[in-house]
Coordinates of C-alpha atoms and ligand atoms in Angstrom, one line a residue:
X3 CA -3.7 -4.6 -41.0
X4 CA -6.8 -6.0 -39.1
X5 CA -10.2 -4.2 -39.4
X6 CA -11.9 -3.9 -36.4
X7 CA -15.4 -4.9 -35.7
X8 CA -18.0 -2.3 -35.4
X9 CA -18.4 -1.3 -32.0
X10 CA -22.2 -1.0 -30.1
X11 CA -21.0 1.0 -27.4
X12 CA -21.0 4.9 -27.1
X13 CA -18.4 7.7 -27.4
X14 CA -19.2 8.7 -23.8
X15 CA -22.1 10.8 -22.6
X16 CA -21.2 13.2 -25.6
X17 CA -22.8 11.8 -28.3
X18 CA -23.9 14.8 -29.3
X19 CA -20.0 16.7 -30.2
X20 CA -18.8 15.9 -33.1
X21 CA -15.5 14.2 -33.0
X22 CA -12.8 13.2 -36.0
X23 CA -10.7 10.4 -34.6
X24 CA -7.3 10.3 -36.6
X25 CA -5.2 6.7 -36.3
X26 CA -2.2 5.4 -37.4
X27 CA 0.9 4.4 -37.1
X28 CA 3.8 6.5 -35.9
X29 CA 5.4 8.9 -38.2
X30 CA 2.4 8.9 -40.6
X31 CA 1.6 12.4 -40.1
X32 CA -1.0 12.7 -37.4
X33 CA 0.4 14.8 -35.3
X34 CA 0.8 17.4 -38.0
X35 CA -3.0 16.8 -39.6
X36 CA -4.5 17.2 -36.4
X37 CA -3.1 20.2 -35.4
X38 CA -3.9 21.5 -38.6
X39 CA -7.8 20.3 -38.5
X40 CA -7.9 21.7 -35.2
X41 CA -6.4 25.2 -35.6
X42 CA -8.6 25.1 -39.4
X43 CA -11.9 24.5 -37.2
X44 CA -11.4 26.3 -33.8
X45 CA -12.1 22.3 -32.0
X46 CA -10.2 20.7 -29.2
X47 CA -7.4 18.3 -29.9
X48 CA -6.5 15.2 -28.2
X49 CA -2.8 13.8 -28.4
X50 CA -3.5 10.8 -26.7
X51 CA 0.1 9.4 -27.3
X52 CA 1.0 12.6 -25.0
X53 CA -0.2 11.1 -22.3
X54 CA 1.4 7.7 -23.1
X55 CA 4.3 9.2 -23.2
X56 CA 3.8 11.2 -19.7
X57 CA 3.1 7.8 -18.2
X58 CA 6.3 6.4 -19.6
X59 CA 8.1 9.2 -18.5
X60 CA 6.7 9.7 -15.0
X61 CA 6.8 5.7 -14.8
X62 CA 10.5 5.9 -15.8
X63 CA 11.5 9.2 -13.4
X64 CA 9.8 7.7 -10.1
X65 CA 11.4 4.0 -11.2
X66 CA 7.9 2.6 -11.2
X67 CA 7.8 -1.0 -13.2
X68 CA 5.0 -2.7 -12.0
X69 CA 1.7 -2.5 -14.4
X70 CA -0.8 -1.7 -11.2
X71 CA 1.8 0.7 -9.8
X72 CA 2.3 2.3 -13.4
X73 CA -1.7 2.5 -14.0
X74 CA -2.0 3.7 -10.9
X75 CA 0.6 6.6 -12.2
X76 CA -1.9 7.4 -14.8
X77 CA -4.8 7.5 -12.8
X78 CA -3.0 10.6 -10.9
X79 CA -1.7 11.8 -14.1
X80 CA -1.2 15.9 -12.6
X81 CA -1.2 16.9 -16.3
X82 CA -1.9 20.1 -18.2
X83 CA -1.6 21.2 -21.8
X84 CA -1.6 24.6 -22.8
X85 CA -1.7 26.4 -25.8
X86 CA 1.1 28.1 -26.4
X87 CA 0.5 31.7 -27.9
X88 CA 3.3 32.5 -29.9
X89 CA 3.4 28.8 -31.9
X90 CA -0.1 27.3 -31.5
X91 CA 1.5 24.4 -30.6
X92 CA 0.4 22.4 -27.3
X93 CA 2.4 22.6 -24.6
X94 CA 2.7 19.9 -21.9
X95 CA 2.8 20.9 -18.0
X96 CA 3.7 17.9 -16.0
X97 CA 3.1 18.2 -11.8
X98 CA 4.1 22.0 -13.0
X99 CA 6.7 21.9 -15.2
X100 CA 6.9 21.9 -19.2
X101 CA 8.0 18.6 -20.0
X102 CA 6.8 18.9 -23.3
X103 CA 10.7 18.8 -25.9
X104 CA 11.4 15.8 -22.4
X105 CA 8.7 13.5 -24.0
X106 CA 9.3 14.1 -27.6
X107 CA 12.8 11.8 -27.6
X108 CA 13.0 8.6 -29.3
X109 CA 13.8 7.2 -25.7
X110 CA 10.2 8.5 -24.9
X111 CA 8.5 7.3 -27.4
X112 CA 9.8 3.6 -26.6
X113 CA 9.0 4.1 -23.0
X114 CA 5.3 5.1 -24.2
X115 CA 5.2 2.2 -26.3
X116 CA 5.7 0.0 -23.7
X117 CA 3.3 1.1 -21.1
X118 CA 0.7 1.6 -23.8
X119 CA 0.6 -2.4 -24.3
X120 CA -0.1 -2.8 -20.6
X121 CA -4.3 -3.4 -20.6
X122 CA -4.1 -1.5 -17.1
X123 CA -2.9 1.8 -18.1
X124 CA -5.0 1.6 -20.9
X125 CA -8.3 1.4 -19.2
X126 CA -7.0 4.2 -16.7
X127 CA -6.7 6.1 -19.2
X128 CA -10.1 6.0 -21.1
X129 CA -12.4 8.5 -19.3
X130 CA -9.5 11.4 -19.3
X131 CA -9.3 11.0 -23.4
X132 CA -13.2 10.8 -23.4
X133 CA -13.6 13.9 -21.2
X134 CA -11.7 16.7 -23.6
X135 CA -15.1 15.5 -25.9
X136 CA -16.3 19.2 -25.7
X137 CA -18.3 21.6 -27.8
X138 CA -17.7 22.9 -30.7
X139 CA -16.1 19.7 -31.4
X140 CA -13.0 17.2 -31.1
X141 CA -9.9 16.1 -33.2
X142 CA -8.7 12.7 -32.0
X143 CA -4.7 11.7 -32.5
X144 CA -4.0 8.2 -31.4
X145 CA -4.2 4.5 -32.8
X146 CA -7.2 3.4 -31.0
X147 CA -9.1 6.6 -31.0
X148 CA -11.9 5.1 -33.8
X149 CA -11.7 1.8 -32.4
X150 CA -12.3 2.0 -28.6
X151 CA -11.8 5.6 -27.0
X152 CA -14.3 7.4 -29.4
X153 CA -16.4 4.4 -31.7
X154 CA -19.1 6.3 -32.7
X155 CA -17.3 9.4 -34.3
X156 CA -18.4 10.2 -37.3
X157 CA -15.8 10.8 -38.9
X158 CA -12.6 7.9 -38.6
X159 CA -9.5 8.3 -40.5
X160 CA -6.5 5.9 -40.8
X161 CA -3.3 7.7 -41.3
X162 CA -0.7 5.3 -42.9
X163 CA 2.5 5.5 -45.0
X164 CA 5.7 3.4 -45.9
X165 CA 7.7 2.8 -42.8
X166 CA 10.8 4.2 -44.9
X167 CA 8.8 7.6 -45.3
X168 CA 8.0 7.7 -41.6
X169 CA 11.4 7.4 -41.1
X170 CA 12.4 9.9 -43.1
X171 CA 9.9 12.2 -42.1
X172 CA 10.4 11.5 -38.5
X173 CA 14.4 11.9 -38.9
X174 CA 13.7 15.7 -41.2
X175 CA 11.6 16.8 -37.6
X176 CA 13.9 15.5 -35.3
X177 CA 17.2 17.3 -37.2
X178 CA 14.4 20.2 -37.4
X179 CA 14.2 20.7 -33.6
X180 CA 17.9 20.0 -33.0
X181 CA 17.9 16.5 -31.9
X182 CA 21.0 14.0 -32.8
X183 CA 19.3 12.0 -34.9
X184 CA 20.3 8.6 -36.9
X185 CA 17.8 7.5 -39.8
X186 CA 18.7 3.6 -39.7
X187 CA 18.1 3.8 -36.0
X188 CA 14.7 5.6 -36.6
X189 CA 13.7 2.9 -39.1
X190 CA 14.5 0.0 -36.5
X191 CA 12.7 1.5 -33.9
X192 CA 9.5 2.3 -36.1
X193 CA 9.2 -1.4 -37.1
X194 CA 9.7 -2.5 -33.6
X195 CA 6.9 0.1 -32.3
X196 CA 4.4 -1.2 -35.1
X197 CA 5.1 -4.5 -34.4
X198 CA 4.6 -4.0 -30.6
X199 CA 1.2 -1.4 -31.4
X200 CA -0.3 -4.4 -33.8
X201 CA 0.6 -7.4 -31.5
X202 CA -0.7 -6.3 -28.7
X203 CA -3.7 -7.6 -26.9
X204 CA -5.1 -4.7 -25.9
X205 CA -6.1 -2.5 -28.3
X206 CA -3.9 -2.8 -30.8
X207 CA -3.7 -0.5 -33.6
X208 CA -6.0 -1.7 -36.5
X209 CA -8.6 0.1 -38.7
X210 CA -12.1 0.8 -38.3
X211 CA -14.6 -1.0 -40.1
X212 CA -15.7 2.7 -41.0
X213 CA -12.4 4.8 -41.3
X214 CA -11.4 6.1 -44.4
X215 CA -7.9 5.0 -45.1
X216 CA -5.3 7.1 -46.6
X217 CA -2.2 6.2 -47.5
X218 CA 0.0 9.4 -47.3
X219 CA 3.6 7.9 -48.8
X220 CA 3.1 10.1 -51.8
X221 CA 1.3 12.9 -50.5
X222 CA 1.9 16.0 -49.1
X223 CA 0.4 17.1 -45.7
X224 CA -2.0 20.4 -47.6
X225 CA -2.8 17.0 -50.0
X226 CA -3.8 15.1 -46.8
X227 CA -5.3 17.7 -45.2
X228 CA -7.6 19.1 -47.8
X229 CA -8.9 15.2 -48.5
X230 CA -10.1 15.0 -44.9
X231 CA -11.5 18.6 -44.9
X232 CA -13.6 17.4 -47.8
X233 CA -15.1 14.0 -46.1
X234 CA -15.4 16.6 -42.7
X235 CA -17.5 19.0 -44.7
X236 CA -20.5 17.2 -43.8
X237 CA -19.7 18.0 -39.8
X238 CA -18.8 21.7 -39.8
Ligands
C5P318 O1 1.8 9.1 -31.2 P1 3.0 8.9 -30.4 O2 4.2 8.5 -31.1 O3 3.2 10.2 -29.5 O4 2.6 7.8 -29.3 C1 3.6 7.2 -28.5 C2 3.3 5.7 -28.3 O5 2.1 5.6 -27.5 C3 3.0 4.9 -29.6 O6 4.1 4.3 -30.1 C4 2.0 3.9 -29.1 O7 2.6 2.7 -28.7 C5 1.3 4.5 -27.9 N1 -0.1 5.0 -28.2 C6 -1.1 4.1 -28.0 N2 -2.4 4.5 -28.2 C7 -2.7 5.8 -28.5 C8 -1.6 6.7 -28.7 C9 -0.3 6.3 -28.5 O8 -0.8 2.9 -27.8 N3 -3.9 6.1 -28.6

């Protein structure tokens, strides 16, 4: 995987929040990390591929397939996420409705992929994931969160593991939350989401000169977890 040059620019006006940008490729375990780090520490959390995948979805729904007409989908983006009481877990309100098991399908995910490679929808999409930079601090879940959205964070992990594991992982949730599932159809459609999230030209998913990588094949997510806590202890 490339590593990125260092970027000169700033996080935002919010230098001053501290921010933990977590990267990666799908299925490493981000999703689960981050909600941990930010339930652990009381800070915001960003799932920026949520609101890739509400673009692909609301692109999809309203049969928009032109880049300008799905950026401009993204700009009006009438999103809201809530937390939900009983779980913790965030909830997605889309125009008013909870969308949030709609944009967890594999079907999603693709969709997502695909307007995320568009440079457009990318750029529309910058100051909303820079804005939820608030006090007492921000855990970032995305593949360019280190790189572009957030580049002077202080703290940068890359999230990777074995596209098999990912797979397998991936396959355990969706079976989990009662979703037909097929494991050699996950594994296809994970190597053909990194390929597209690499190759692309704008902002593809690569590692910060500063991230610490960790390679979570063989490790369990209260082993991931606790490694990151350590390198965070500086911040909290
Ligand atoms: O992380 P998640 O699987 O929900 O993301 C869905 C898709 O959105 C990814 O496969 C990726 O192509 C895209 N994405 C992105 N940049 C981000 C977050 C997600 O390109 N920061």
């Amino acid at each position: 995987m490339s590593q990125n040059k260092p970027h000169k620019q700033s996080n935002s006006s919010n230098d001053s929040v501290p921010v933990i940008t977590v990267d990666g490729p799908s299925g490493s375990g981000k999703g689960t990390l981050c909600q941990k780090l930010a339930d652990q520490l009381g800070w915001k959390l960003l799932d920026s591929g949520a609101l890739y995948r509400l673009v692909g979805y609301i692109a999809d729904k309203k049969g928009v397939t032109d880049p300008a007409g799905i950026a401009d989908q993204a700009l009006r983006l009438d999103i809201e996420f809530v937390t939900d009481s009983s779980t913790g877990e965030l909830r997605s309100i889309l125009e008013g409705r909870d969308v949030t098991r709609d944009i967890r399908t594999e079907n999603c995910g693709d969709l997502a992929s695909r307007v995320a490679a568009l440079p457009e929808v990318r750029a529309a999409l910058l100051e909303r994931q820079r804005a939820f930079c608030e006090m007492p601090g921000l855990i970032a879940d995305g593949r360019d969160m280190g790189t572009v959205v957030f580049p002077t964070a202080p703290l940068k992990i890359f999230l990777d593991a074995d596209a098999e594991e990912r797979a397998n992982r991936r396959y355990n949730q969706l079976k989990e939350k009662g979703f037909d599932a097929s494991l050699a159809k996950i594994l296809d459609e994970i190597r053909e989401r990194d390929a597209r999230d690499l190759q692309r030209s704008s902002s593809p998913l690569a590692i910060a000169e500063d991230a610490l990588v960790i390679d979570s094949s063989a490790m369990s997510i209260d082993e991931v977890f606790n490694t990151v806590l350590k390198a965070a202890a500086p911040l909290i």
